[in-house]
């Protein structure tokens, strides 16, 4: 089955009907609404799951998230209209919200503060491995077995991941293979564990939380825009000298996401190197994030060039810079707050990122159908620099919240 068949099914058109430009534009607007539903549930999930993970632990919290998103992926294979797709994607968003709070809390549990940006870069790159495999495998599945098969396979893989996670993960203190010296190194920050219950209202009272939230609100929607709309950009952009379809987009997307992985690892490593040279966390992280923000600026040329090669190169550079930005943003929560509230802070920041994603998702389809991709890429090119300026104004110095400031009251 092709993308055209999928669109006809979702628009309730006959298989032999002509897919007109009007129908295609209507699909893009409806798809924006589906994307917004995903991000709305993602936002709610981030806030709730962050608190839940801090309450019941990383292992059980992430396991619950895997179960929900695996069920949602499998259910998507059985939808027959845009309403069903909207609900299935919303359930997926609720489950996937557990991913990053769990990952960031895991890094906080297993790494001292000075190594967390590199570790975050590695796990952030790992998230792209799934996208790379998807770019290679999904076109084959769709062309040979229909679009529904790709969602069924995703659901099955989720349950396999659940088994792997459950039987391999444990906290450092509970891992029998960890020596006393290794545990001491992990805990070398001498970070005092605070009471588990800290209110969202209390966390929102700190400028550190708002700095993290701004970084997520401004940058996360851009990454979701890439993931959601790049296939259509390459397939429908009349300015490009070549167009990509299901049979041909695998390699270009492989290039984009491999470069993104490299950016995540490199910029995470770069911050660590700056700190090893004696730079403060404030100077190291903000300098790296400035470099990332500048690397995104040229992307608005991607919507204007006629060269597919140039467009791929510009997008790859921007996605690599985004992943580097994200790798450093993820450390904000673990740098600025004690381990026992990292998931809650990450959840708050992730919620703001998802809210930004909802707003952009609702606008994207309408902007693209009316004005093309140029405005969207201009938004992408500016967002990171604006975010960094606001972050610096809100938090001129990255000073951790002191343990004694946190309350044990929970709302």
mmCIF file of C-alpha atoms in Angstrom:
data_model
loop_
_atom_site.group_PDB
_atom_site.id
_atom_site.type_symbol
_atom_site.label_atom_id
_atom_site.label_comp_id
_atom_site.label_asym_id
_atom_site.label_seq_id
_atom_site.Cartn_x
_atom_site.Cartn_y
_atom_site.Cartn_z
ATOM 1 C CA UNK A 1 0.000 0.000 0.000
ATOM 2 C CA UNK A 2 1.181 3.495 -0.773
ATOM 3 C CA UNK A 3 0.798 6.816 0.974
ATOM 4 C CA UNK A 4 -1.935 7.650 -1.528
ATOM 5 C CA UNK A 5 -3.958 4.599 -0.479
ATOM 6 C CA UNK A 6 -3.557 5.539 3.194
ATOM 7 C CA UNK A 7 -4.833 9.052 2.530
ATOM 8 C CA UNK A 8 -7.834 7.744 0.618
ATOM 9 C CA UNK A 9 -8.746 5.374 3.451
ATOM 10 C CA UNK A 10 -8.461 8.091 6.065
ATOM 11 C CA UNK A 11 -10.544 10.487 3.946
ATOM 12 C CA UNK A 12 -13.122 7.769 3.236
ATOM 13 C CA UNK A 13 -12.530 7.947 -0.523
ATOM 14 C CA UNK A 14 -13.051 5.087 -2.944
ATOM 15 C CA UNK A 15 -9.856 3.207 -3.917
ATOM 16 C CA UNK A 16 -10.227 4.319 -7.538
ATOM 17 C CA UNK A 17 -10.986 7.943 -6.653
ATOM 18 C CA UNK A 18 -8.656 10.680 -7.853
ATOM 19 C CA UNK A 19 -6.674 12.229 -5.011
ATOM 20 C CA UNK A 20 -7.132 15.891 -5.881
ATOM 21 C CA UNK A 21 -5.118 18.796 -4.495
ATOM 22 C CA UNK A 22 -8.170 19.837 -2.490
ATOM 23 C CA UNK A 23 -8.353 16.383 -0.891
ATOM 24 C CA UNK A 24 -4.612 16.391 -0.208
ATOM 25 C CA UNK A 25 -4.806 19.811 1.450
ATOM 26 C CA UNK A 26 -7.773 18.635 3.537
ATOM 27 C CA UNK A 27 -5.739 15.618 4.634
ATOM 28 C CA UNK A 28 -2.845 17.855 5.700
ATOM 29 C CA UNK A 29 -5.128 19.972 7.885
ATOM 30 C CA UNK A 30 -6.757 16.889 9.432
ATOM 31 C CA UNK A 31 -3.330 15.336 9.944
ATOM 32 C CA UNK A 32 -2.246 18.475 11.796
ATOM 33 C CA UNK A 33 -5.189 17.928 14.145
ATOM 34 C CA UNK A 34 -4.163 14.288 14.653
ATOM 35 C CA UNK A 35 -0.629 15.430 15.419
ATOM 36 C CA UNK A 36 -1.978 17.980 17.893
ATOM 37 C CA UNK A 37 -4.012 15.252 19.645
ATOM 38 C CA UNK A 38 -0.843 13.198 20.062
ATOM 39 C CA UNK A 39 1.000 16.136 21.564
ATOM 40 C CA UNK A 40 -1.905 17.107 23.830
ATOM 41 C CA UNK A 41 -1.845 13.630 25.398
ATOM 42 C CA UNK A 42 1.963 13.784 25.414
ATOM 43 C CA UNK A 43 1.846 17.028 27.391
ATOM 44 C CA UNK A 44 -0.540 15.622 29.983
ATOM 45 C CA UNK A 45 1.434 12.394 30.123
ATOM 46 C CA UNK A 46 4.715 14.207 30.670
ATOM 47 C CA UNK A 47 3.399 15.988 33.727
ATOM 48 C CA UNK A 48 1.756 12.924 35.263
ATOM 49 C CA UNK A 49 4.411 10.380 34.316
ATOM 50 C CA UNK A 50 7.253 12.542 35.614
ATOM 51 C CA UNK A 51 5.589 12.594 39.042
ATOM 52 C CA UNK A 52 4.737 8.869 38.808
ATOM 53 C CA UNK A 53 8.319 7.862 38.004
ATOM 54 C CA UNK A 54 9.632 9.823 40.980
ATOM 55 C CA UNK A 55 7.003 8.094 43.117
ATOM 56 C CA UNK A 56 7.208 4.429 41.991
ATOM 57 C CA UNK A 57 10.705 4.353 40.510
ATOM 58 C CA UNK A 58 12.263 4.373 37.066
ATOM 59 C CA UNK A 59 11.944 0.657 36.393
ATOM 60 C CA UNK A 60 8.211 0.358 37.037
ATOM 61 C CA UNK A 61 7.328 3.786 35.633
ATOM 62 C CA UNK A 62 9.062 3.208 32.310
ATOM 63 C CA UNK A 63 7.611 -0.306 32.080
ATOM 64 C CA UNK A 64 4.113 1.115 32.372
ATOM 65 C CA UNK A 65 4.854 3.607 29.625
ATOM 66 C CA UNK A 66 6.118 0.855 27.309
ATOM 67 C CA UNK A 67 2.934 -1.168 27.837
ATOM 68 C CA UNK A 68 0.704 1.814 26.975
ATOM 69 C CA UNK A 69 2.578 2.881 23.851
ATOM 70 C CA UNK A 70 2.881 -0.704 22.570
ATOM 71 C CA UNK A 71 -0.878 -1.218 22.888
ATOM 72 C CA UNK A 72 -1.478 2.130 21.179
ATOM 73 C CA UNK A 73 0.818 1.221 18.279
ATOM 74 C CA UNK A 74 -0.939 -2.095 17.738
ATOM 75 C CA UNK A 75 -4.399 -0.493 17.937
ATOM 76 C CA UNK A 76 -3.430 2.003 15.220
ATOM 77 C CA UNK A 77 -3.328 -0.882 12.752
ATOM 78 C CA UNK A 78 -7.101 -1.266 13.125
ATOM 79 C CA UNK A 79 -8.260 2.340 12.676
ATOM 80 C CA UNK A 80 -10.311 3.191 9.611
ATOM 81 C CA UNK A 81 -10.749 6.973 9.764
ATOM 82 C CA UNK A 82 -9.123 10.145 11.067
ATOM 83 C CA UNK A 83 -11.133 10.076 14.304
ATOM 84 C CA UNK A 84 -9.830 6.613 15.162
ATOM 85 C CA UNK A 85 -6.330 7.664 14.183
ATOM 86 C CA UNK A 86 -6.611 10.724 16.462
ATOM 87 C CA UNK A 87 -7.537 8.591 19.490
ATOM 88 C CA UNK A 88 -4.862 5.989 18.786
ATOM 89 C CA UNK A 89 -2.170 8.651 18.465
ATOM 90 C CA UNK A 90 -3.361 10.313 21.669
ATOM 91 C CA UNK A 91 -2.942 7.029 23.550
ATOM 92 C CA UNK A 92 0.494 6.673 21.982
ATOM 93 C CA UNK A 93 1.441 10.137 23.223
ATOM 94 C CA UNK A 94 0.338 9.257 26.736
ATOM 95 C CA UNK A 95 2.596 6.185 26.769
ATOM 96 C CA UNK A 96 5.594 7.749 25.045
ATOM 97 C CA UNK A 97 5.644 10.526 27.630
ATOM 98 C CA UNK A 98 7.409 8.068 29.954
ATOM 99 C CA UNK A 99 10.471 7.830 27.728
ATOM 100 C CA UNK A 100 12.503 10.947 28.453
ATOM 101 C CA UNK A 101 11.699 11.407 32.167
ATOM 102 C CA UNK A 102 12.784 7.781 32.651
ATOM 103 C CA UNK A 103 15.917 8.202 30.557
ATOM 104 C CA UNK A 104 17.030 11.410 32.239
ATOM 105 C CA UNK A 105 16.363 10.011 35.712
ATOM 106 C CA UNK A 106 18.328 6.882 34.768
ATOM 107 C CA UNK A 107 21.307 9.013 33.737
ATOM 108 C CA UNK A 108 21.012 10.967 37.011
ATOM 109 C CA UNK A 109 21.006 7.685 38.937
ATOM 110 C CA UNK A 110 23.989 6.162 37.116
ATOM 111 C CA UNK A 111 26.337 9.072 36.286
ATOM 112 C CA UNK A 112 27.998 11.873 38.264
ATOM 113 C CA UNK A 113 26.984 15.356 37.174
ATOM 114 C CA UNK A 114 30.127 16.081 35.107
ATOM 115 C CA UNK A 115 29.471 13.105 32.804
ATOM 116 C CA UNK A 116 25.738 13.508 32.288
ATOM 117 C CA UNK A 117 25.789 15.627 29.109
ATOM 118 C CA UNK A 118 27.798 12.969 27.275
ATOM 119 C CA UNK A 119 25.589 10.190 28.666
ATOM 120 C CA UNK A 120 22.478 12.137 27.658
ATOM 121 C CA UNK A 121 23.962 12.594 24.204
ATOM 122 C CA UNK A 122 24.407 8.844 23.898
ATOM 123 C CA UNK A 123 20.866 7.920 24.963
ATOM 124 C CA UNK A 124 19.453 10.733 22.831
ATOM 125 C CA UNK A 125 21.357 9.309 19.865
ATOM 126 C CA UNK A 126 19.958 5.895 20.717
ATOM 127 C CA UNK A 127 16.450 7.269 20.275
ATOM 128 C CA UNK A 128 17.384 8.055 16.677
ATOM 129 C CA UNK A 129 18.453 4.487 16.010
ATOM 130 C CA UNK A 130 14.780 3.531 16.056
ATOM 131 C CA UNK A 131 14.019 6.295 13.551
ATOM 132 C CA UNK A 132 16.842 5.092 11.307
ATOM 133 C CA UNK A 133 15.559 1.523 11.398
ATOM 134 C CA UNK A 134 12.061 2.834 10.737
ATOM 135 C CA UNK A 135 13.216 4.746 7.662
ATOM 136 C CA UNK A 136 14.695 1.524 6.302
ATOM 137 C CA UNK A 137 12.055 -1.006 7.369
ATOM 138 C CA UNK A 138 8.707 0.790 7.203
ATOM 139 C CA UNK A 139 8.723 1.525 3.455
ATOM 140 C CA UNK A 140 9.364 -2.179 2.816
ATOM 141 C CA UNK A 141 6.560 -3.230 5.165
ATOM 142 C CA UNK A 142 4.110 -0.763 3.664
ATOM 143 C CA UNK A 143 4.897 -1.636 0.053
ATOM 144 C CA UNK A 144 4.726 -5.395 0.631
ATOM 145 C CA UNK A 145 2.234 -5.843 3.483
ATOM 146 C CA UNK A 146 0.276 -2.604 3.762
ATOM 147 C CA UNK A 147 0.544 0.346 6.134
ATOM 148 C CA UNK A 148 -1.237 -1.489 8.961
ATOM 149 C CA UNK A 149 1.586 -4.019 9.250
ATOM 150 C CA UNK A 150 4.073 -1.334 10.292
ATOM 151 C CA UNK A 151 2.006 -0.511 13.384
ATOM 152 C CA UNK A 152 1.537 -4.149 14.352
ATOM 153 C CA UNK A 153 5.275 -4.747 14.133
ATOM 154 C CA UNK A 154 5.904 -1.625 16.248
ATOM 155 C CA UNK A 155 3.559 -2.909 18.952
ATOM 156 C CA UNK A 156 5.265 -6.305 19.063
ATOM 157 C CA UNK A 157 8.714 -4.701 19.275
ATOM 158 C CA UNK A 158 7.491 -2.582 22.196
ATOM 159 C CA UNK A 159 6.635 -5.669 24.232
ATOM 160 C CA UNK A 160 10.036 -7.171 23.426
ATOM 161 C CA UNK A 161 11.625 -3.972 24.727
ATOM 162 C CA UNK A 162 9.543 -4.291 27.889
ATOM 163 C CA UNK A 163 11.015 -7.718 28.615
ATOM 164 C CA UNK A 164 14.561 -6.522 27.971
ATOM 165 C CA UNK A 165 14.144 -3.459 30.201
ATOM 166 C CA UNK A 166 12.494 -5.324 33.076
ATOM 167 C CA UNK A 167 15.150 -8.029 33.316
ATOM 168 C CA UNK A 168 18.225 -5.839 32.817
ATOM 169 C CA UNK A 169 17.666 -2.549 34.671
ATOM 170 C CA UNK A 170 18.277 -1.831 38.341
ATOM 171 C CA UNK A 171 19.408 1.116 40.433
ATOM 172 C CA UNK A 172 23.167 1.224 41.170
ATOM 173 C CA UNK A 173 22.589 0.391 44.845
ATOM 174 C CA UNK A 174 20.726 -2.768 43.830
ATOM 175 C CA UNK A 175 23.152 -3.963 41.156
ATOM 176 C CA UNK A 176 25.277 -6.875 42.452
ATOM 177 C CA UNK A 177 27.879 -6.388 39.692
ATOM 178 C CA UNK A 178 28.728 -2.873 40.833
ATOM 179 C CA UNK A 179 31.760 -2.536 43.108
ATOM 180 C CA UNK A 180 31.895 -0.220 46.097
ATOM 181 C CA UNK A 181 34.429 1.990 44.307
ATOM 182 C CA UNK A 182 32.181 2.272 41.238
ATOM 183 C CA UNK A 183 29.202 3.195 43.380
ATOM 184 C CA UNK A 184 31.284 5.791 45.200
ATOM 185 C CA UNK A 185 32.327 7.301 41.863
ATOM 186 C CA UNK A 186 28.711 7.509 40.694
ATOM 187 C CA UNK A 187 27.780 9.236 43.941
ATOM 188 C CA UNK A 188 30.898 11.450 43.952
ATOM 189 C CA UNK A 189 28.818 14.636 43.683
ATOM 190 C CA UNK A 190 27.912 14.106 47.349
ATOM 191 C CA UNK A 191 24.316 14.821 46.398
ATOM 192 C CA UNK A 192 21.937 14.526 49.299
ATOM 193 C CA UNK A 193 18.753 12.603 48.587
ATOM 194 C CA UNK A 194 15.723 14.768 49.297
ATOM 195 C CA UNK A 195 12.271 13.621 50.400
ATOM 196 C CA UNK A 196 10.319 12.172 47.489
ATOM 197 C CA UNK A 197 7.265 14.404 47.670
ATOM 198 C CA UNK A 198 7.818 17.840 46.156
ATOM 199 C CA UNK A 199 4.884 19.845 44.832
ATOM 200 C CA UNK A 200 4.605 20.959 41.215
ATOM 201 C CA UNK A 201 3.748 24.402 42.517
ATOM 202 C CA UNK A 202 7.004 24.480 44.465
ATOM 203 C CA UNK A 203 9.018 23.361 41.449
ATOM 204 C CA UNK A 204 7.348 26.007 39.259
ATOM 205 C CA UNK A 205 8.511 28.616 41.743
ATOM 206 C CA UNK A 206 12.136 28.141 40.688
ATOM 207 C CA UNK A 207 13.680 30.025 37.787
ATOM 208 C CA UNK A 208 15.692 26.873 37.046
ATOM 209 C CA UNK A 209 12.452 25.073 36.147
ATOM 210 C CA UNK A 210 11.392 27.900 33.851
ATOM 211 C CA UNK A 211 14.754 27.989 32.072
ATOM 212 C CA UNK A 212 14.390 24.296 31.332
ATOM 213 C CA UNK A 213 10.754 24.740 30.270
ATOM 214 C CA UNK A 214 11.638 27.550 27.840
ATOM 215 C CA UNK A 215 14.314 25.435 26.175
ATOM 216 C CA UNK A 216 11.820 22.620 25.674
ATOM 217 C CA UNK A 217 8.926 24.877 24.597
ATOM 218 C CA UNK A 218 10.968 26.516 21.843
ATOM 219 C CA UNK A 219 12.935 23.528 20.512
ATOM 220 C CA UNK A 220 10.814 20.378 20.887
ATOM 221 C CA UNK A 221 8.143 21.513 18.397
ATOM 222 C CA UNK A 222 10.810 21.950 15.725
ATOM 223 C CA UNK A 223 11.998 18.367 16.077
ATOM 224 C CA UNK A 224 8.416 17.089 15.891
ATOM 225 C CA UNK A 225 7.880 19.231 12.799
ATOM 226 C CA UNK A 226 10.827 17.464 11.152
ATOM 227 C CA UNK A 227 9.549 14.012 12.070
ATOM 228 C CA UNK A 228 5.984 14.748 10.991
ATOM 229 C CA UNK A 229 6.407 16.807 7.837
ATOM 230 C CA UNK A 230 9.772 15.984 6.219
ATOM 231 C CA UNK A 231 8.342 13.036 4.222
ATOM 232 C CA UNK A 232 5.712 15.344 2.739
ATOM 233 C CA UNK A 233 8.289 18.101 2.168
ATOM 234 C CA UNK A 234 10.482 15.789 0.111
ATOM 235 C CA UNK A 235 7.501 14.274 -1.693
ATOM 236 C CA UNK A 236 5.473 17.381 -2.551
ATOM 237 C CA UNK A 237 7.931 20.285 -2.753
ATOM 238 C CA UNK A 238 7.795 21.412 -6.394
ATOM 239 C CA UNK A 239 10.971 23.474 -6.025
ATOM 240 C CA UNK A 240 13.209 20.420 -5.600
ATOM 241 C CA UNK A 241 14.872 18.885 -8.646
ATOM 242 C CA UNK A 242 13.981 15.420 -7.333
ATOM 243 C CA UNK A 243 11.123 14.062 -5.242
ATOM 244 C CA UNK A 244 11.215 11.215 -2.777
ATOM 245 C CA UNK A 245 8.556 8.562 -2.330
ATOM 246 C CA UNK A 246 8.283 5.359 -0.280
ATOM 247 C CA UNK A 247 10.729 3.586 -2.574
ATOM 248 C CA UNK A 248 13.410 6.269 -2.437
ATOM 249 C CA UNK A 249 13.311 8.175 0.868
ATOM 250 C CA UNK A 250 15.075 5.505 2.964
ATOM 251 C CA UNK A 251 18.670 6.525 2.202
ATOM 252 C CA UNK A 252 18.196 10.321 2.551
ATOM 253 C CA UNK A 253 16.438 9.824 5.890
ATOM 254 C CA UNK A 254 19.158 7.418 6.945
ATOM 255 C CA UNK A 255 21.716 10.158 6.232
ATOM 256 C CA UNK A 256 19.725 12.769 8.153
ATOM 257 C CA UNK A 257 19.274 10.666 11.266
ATOM 258 C CA UNK A 258 22.800 9.228 11.298
ATOM 259 C CA UNK A 259 24.120 12.797 11.207
ATOM 260 C CA UNK A 260 21.617 13.654 13.963
ATOM 261 C CA UNK A 261 23.029 10.848 16.088
ATOM 262 C CA UNK A 262 26.536 12.161 15.511
ATOM 263 C CA UNK A 263 25.394 15.627 16.575
ATOM 264 C CA UNK A 264 23.833 14.316 19.774
ATOM 265 C CA UNK A 265 27.008 12.487 20.760
ATOM 266 C CA UNK A 266 29.420 15.209 19.583
ATOM 267 C CA UNK A 267 27.728 18.141 21.316
ATOM 268 C CA UNK A 268 27.257 16.117 24.488
ATOM 269 C CA UNK A 269 30.958 15.250 24.368
ATOM 270 C CA UNK A 270 31.896 18.882 23.601
ATOM 271 C CA UNK A 271 30.275 20.160 26.781
ATOM 272 C CA UNK A 272 32.060 17.503 28.809
ATOM 273 C CA UNK A 273 35.373 18.552 27.256
ATOM 274 C CA UNK A 274 34.740 22.203 28.100
ATOM 275 C CA UNK A 275 34.016 21.239 31.712
ATOM 276 C CA UNK A 276 37.133 19.051 31.876
ATOM 277 C CA UNK A 277 39.118 22.147 30.898
ATOM 278 C CA UNK A 278 37.792 23.935 33.945
ATOM 279 C CA UNK A 279 34.814 25.741 32.456
ATOM 280 C CA UNK A 280 31.773 26.119 34.668
ATOM 281 C CA UNK A 281 28.650 24.151 33.732
ATOM 282 C CA UNK A 282 26.976 27.466 32.924
ATOM 283 C CA UNK A 283 29.629 28.532 30.429
ATOM 284 C CA UNK A 284 30.129 25.073 28.919
ATOM 285 C CA UNK A 285 26.458 24.275 28.340
ATOM 286 C CA UNK A 286 25.448 27.701 27.059
ATOM 287 C CA UNK A 287 28.440 27.903 24.709
ATOM 288 C CA UNK A 288 27.607 24.507 23.245
ATOM 289 C CA UNK A 289 23.943 25.449 22.928
ATOM 290 C CA UNK A 290 24.915 28.679 21.138
ATOM 291 C CA UNK A 291 26.925 26.678 18.609
ATOM 292 C CA UNK A 292 23.925 24.392 18.118
ATOM 293 C CA UNK A 293 21.562 27.345 17.671
ATOM 294 C CA UNK A 294 23.822 28.894 15.023
ATOM 295 C CA UNK A 295 23.999 25.600 13.118
ATOM 296 C CA UNK A 296 20.208 25.609 12.748
ATOM 297 C CA UNK A 297 19.979 29.107 11.251
ATOM 298 C CA UNK A 298 20.762 28.119 7.609
ATOM 299 C CA UNK A 299 17.862 25.658 7.449
ATOM 300 C CA UNK A 300 15.486 28.231 5.978
ATOM 301 C CA UNK A 301 17.455 27.841 2.711
ATOM 302 C CA UNK A 302 16.236 24.234 2.547
ATOM 303 C CA UNK A 303 12.765 25.454 1.557
ATOM 304 C CA UNK A 304 14.203 27.656 -1.188
ATOM 305 C CA UNK A 305 16.886 25.549 -2.829
ATOM 306 C CA UNK A 306 16.156 23.443 -5.907
ATOM 307 C CA UNK A 307 18.847 20.912 -5.010
ATOM 308 C CA UNK A 308 17.681 17.853 -3.105
ATOM 309 C CA UNK A 309 21.279 17.255 -1.976
ATOM 310 C CA UNK A 310 21.601 20.755 -0.505
ATOM 311 C CA UNK A 311 18.215 20.438 1.218
ATOM 312 C CA UNK A 312 19.213 17.119 2.802
ATOM 313 C CA UNK A 313 22.560 18.579 3.955
ATOM 314 C CA UNK A 314 20.939 21.642 5.546
ATOM 315 C CA UNK A 315 18.276 19.558 7.280
ATOM 316 C CA UNK A 316 20.884 17.058 8.513
ATOM 317 C CA UNK A 317 22.950 19.897 9.992
ATOM 318 C CA UNK A 318 19.874 21.352 11.702
ATOM 319 C CA UNK A 319 18.717 18.019 13.115
ATOM 320 C CA UNK A 320 22.228 17.273 14.394
ATOM 321 C CA UNK A 321 22.278 20.659 16.103
ATOM 322 C CA UNK A 322 18.833 20.032 17.588
ATOM 323 C CA UNK A 323 19.973 16.743 19.068
ATOM 324 C CA UNK A 324 23.040 18.447 20.508
ATOM 325 C CA UNK A 325 20.787 21.127 21.978
ATOM 326 C CA UNK A 326 18.529 18.458 23.466
ATOM 327 C CA UNK A 327 21.431 16.494 24.943
ATOM 328 C CA UNK A 328 22.452 19.609 26.863
ATOM 329 C CA UNK A 329 18.912 20.635 27.770
ATOM 330 C CA UNK A 330 18.325 17.206 29.320
ATOM 331 C CA UNK A 331 21.179 17.840 31.731
ATOM 332 C CA UNK A 332 19.487 20.983 33.035
ATOM 333 C CA UNK A 333 17.089 18.985 35.174
ATOM 334 C CA UNK A 334 19.790 16.743 36.648
ATOM 335 C CA UNK A 335 22.279 19.618 36.994
ATOM 336 C CA UNK A 336 19.882 21.950 38.740
ATOM 337 C CA UNK A 337 17.779 19.605 40.899
ATOM 338 C CA UNK A 338 18.449 16.616 43.198
ATOM 339 C CA UNK A 339 17.965 13.129 41.712
ATOM 340 C CA UNK A 340 14.686 12.405 43.481
ATOM 341 C CA UNK A 341 12.844 15.194 41.655
ATOM 342 C CA UNK A 342 14.578 14.975 38.257
ATOM 343 C CA UNK A 343 11.707 13.091 36.604
ATOM 344 C CA UNK A 344 9.138 15.583 37.935
ATOM 345 C CA UNK A 345 11.125 18.555 36.601
ATOM 346 C CA UNK A 346 11.657 16.750 33.302
ATOM 347 C CA UNK A 347 7.916 16.108 33.148
ATOM 348 C CA UNK A 348 7.146 19.791 33.635
ATOM 349 C CA UNK A 349 9.637 20.803 30.938
ATOM 350 C CA UNK A 350 8.392 18.078 28.628
ATOM 351 C CA UNK A 351 4.824 19.287 29.115
ATOM 352 C CA UNK A 352 5.827 22.768 27.988
ATOM 353 C CA UNK A 353 7.627 21.258 25.005
ATOM 354 C CA UNK A 354 4.496 19.331 24.094
ATOM 355 C CA UNK A 355 2.323 22.446 24.465
ATOM 356 C CA UNK A 356 4.614 24.199 22.003
ATOM 357 C CA UNK A 357 4.274 21.161 19.771
ATOM 358 C CA UNK A 358 0.469 21.346 19.955
ATOM 359 C CA UNK A 359 0.472 24.990 18.894
ATOM 360 C CA UNK A 360 2.852 24.381 15.990
ATOM 361 C CA UNK A 361 1.033 21.214 14.943
ATOM 362 C CA UNK A 362 -2.300 23.027 14.757
ATOM 363 C CA UNK A 363 -0.736 25.708 12.577
ATOM 364 C CA UNK A 364 1.631 23.629 10.444
ATOM 365 C CA UNK A 365 -0.848 22.041 8.044
ATOM 366 C CA UNK A 366 -2.684 25.324 7.537
ATOM 367 C CA UNK A 367 0.538 27.295 6.977
ATOM 368 C CA UNK A 368 1.932 24.707 4.571
ATOM 369 C CA UNK A 369 -1.227 24.498 2.461
ATOM 370 C CA UNK A 370 -1.476 28.315 2.264
ATOM 371 C CA UNK A 371 2.143 29.466 2.057
ATOM 372 C CA UNK A 372 4.332 26.407 1.553
ATOM 373 C CA UNK A 373 7.250 25.326 3.708
ATOM 374 C CA UNK A 374 9.247 28.582 3.769
ATOM 375 C CA UNK A 375 7.506 30.057 6.880
ATOM 376 C CA UNK A 376 7.940 26.783 8.780
ATOM 377 C CA UNK A 377 11.665 26.652 8.097
ATOM 378 C CA UNK A 378 12.054 30.314 9.058
ATOM 379 C CA UNK A 379 10.410 29.518 12.406
ATOM 380 C CA UNK A 380 12.831 26.612 12.831
ATOM 381 C CA UNK A 381 15.884 28.739 12.045
ATOM 382 C CA UNK A 382 15.057 31.363 14.703
ATOM 383 C CA UNK A 383 13.670 29.312 17.582
ATOM 384 C CA UNK A 384 16.889 28.136 19.190
ATOM 385 C CA UNK A 385 18.610 31.531 19.296
ATOM 386 C CA UNK A 386 15.495 33.124 20.789
ATOM 387 C CA UNK A 387 15.264 30.318 23.335
ATOM 388 C CA UNK A 388 18.905 30.718 24.380
ATOM 389 C CA UNK A 389 18.481 34.463 24.905
ATOM 390 C CA UNK A 390 15.430 33.872 27.104
ATOM 391 C CA UNK A 391 17.185 31.081 29.038
ATOM 392 C CA UNK A 392 20.135 33.366 29.766
ATOM 393 C CA UNK A 393 17.843 36.193 30.891
ATOM 394 C CA UNK A 394 15.903 33.848 33.178
ATOM 395 C CA UNK A 395 18.971 32.010 34.476
ATOM 396 C CA UNK A 396 22.185 34.041 34.026
ATOM 397 C CA UNK A 397 24.028 31.488 36.181
ATOM 398 C CA UNK A 398 23.202 27.788 36.482
ATOM 399 C CA UNK A 399 22.925 27.536 40.251
ATOM 400 C CA UNK A 400 21.495 24.230 41.571
ATOM 401 C CA UNK A 401 18.477 24.338 43.830
ATOM 402 C CA UNK A 402 19.607 23.610 47.365
ATOM 403 C CA UNK A 403 18.200 20.512 49.005
ATOM 404 C CA UNK A 404 16.955 22.397 52.037
ATOM 405 C CA UNK A 405 14.815 24.652 49.825
ATOM 406 C CA UNK A 406 12.631 21.772 48.658
ATOM 407 C CA UNK A 407 9.421 20.976 50.509
ATOM 408 C CA UNK A 408 8.090 17.551 51.398
ATOM 409 C CA UNK A 409 4.525 18.634 50.627
ATOM 410 C CA UNK A 410 2.992 17.181 47.474
ATOM 411 C CA UNK A 411 0.067 18.568 45.504
#
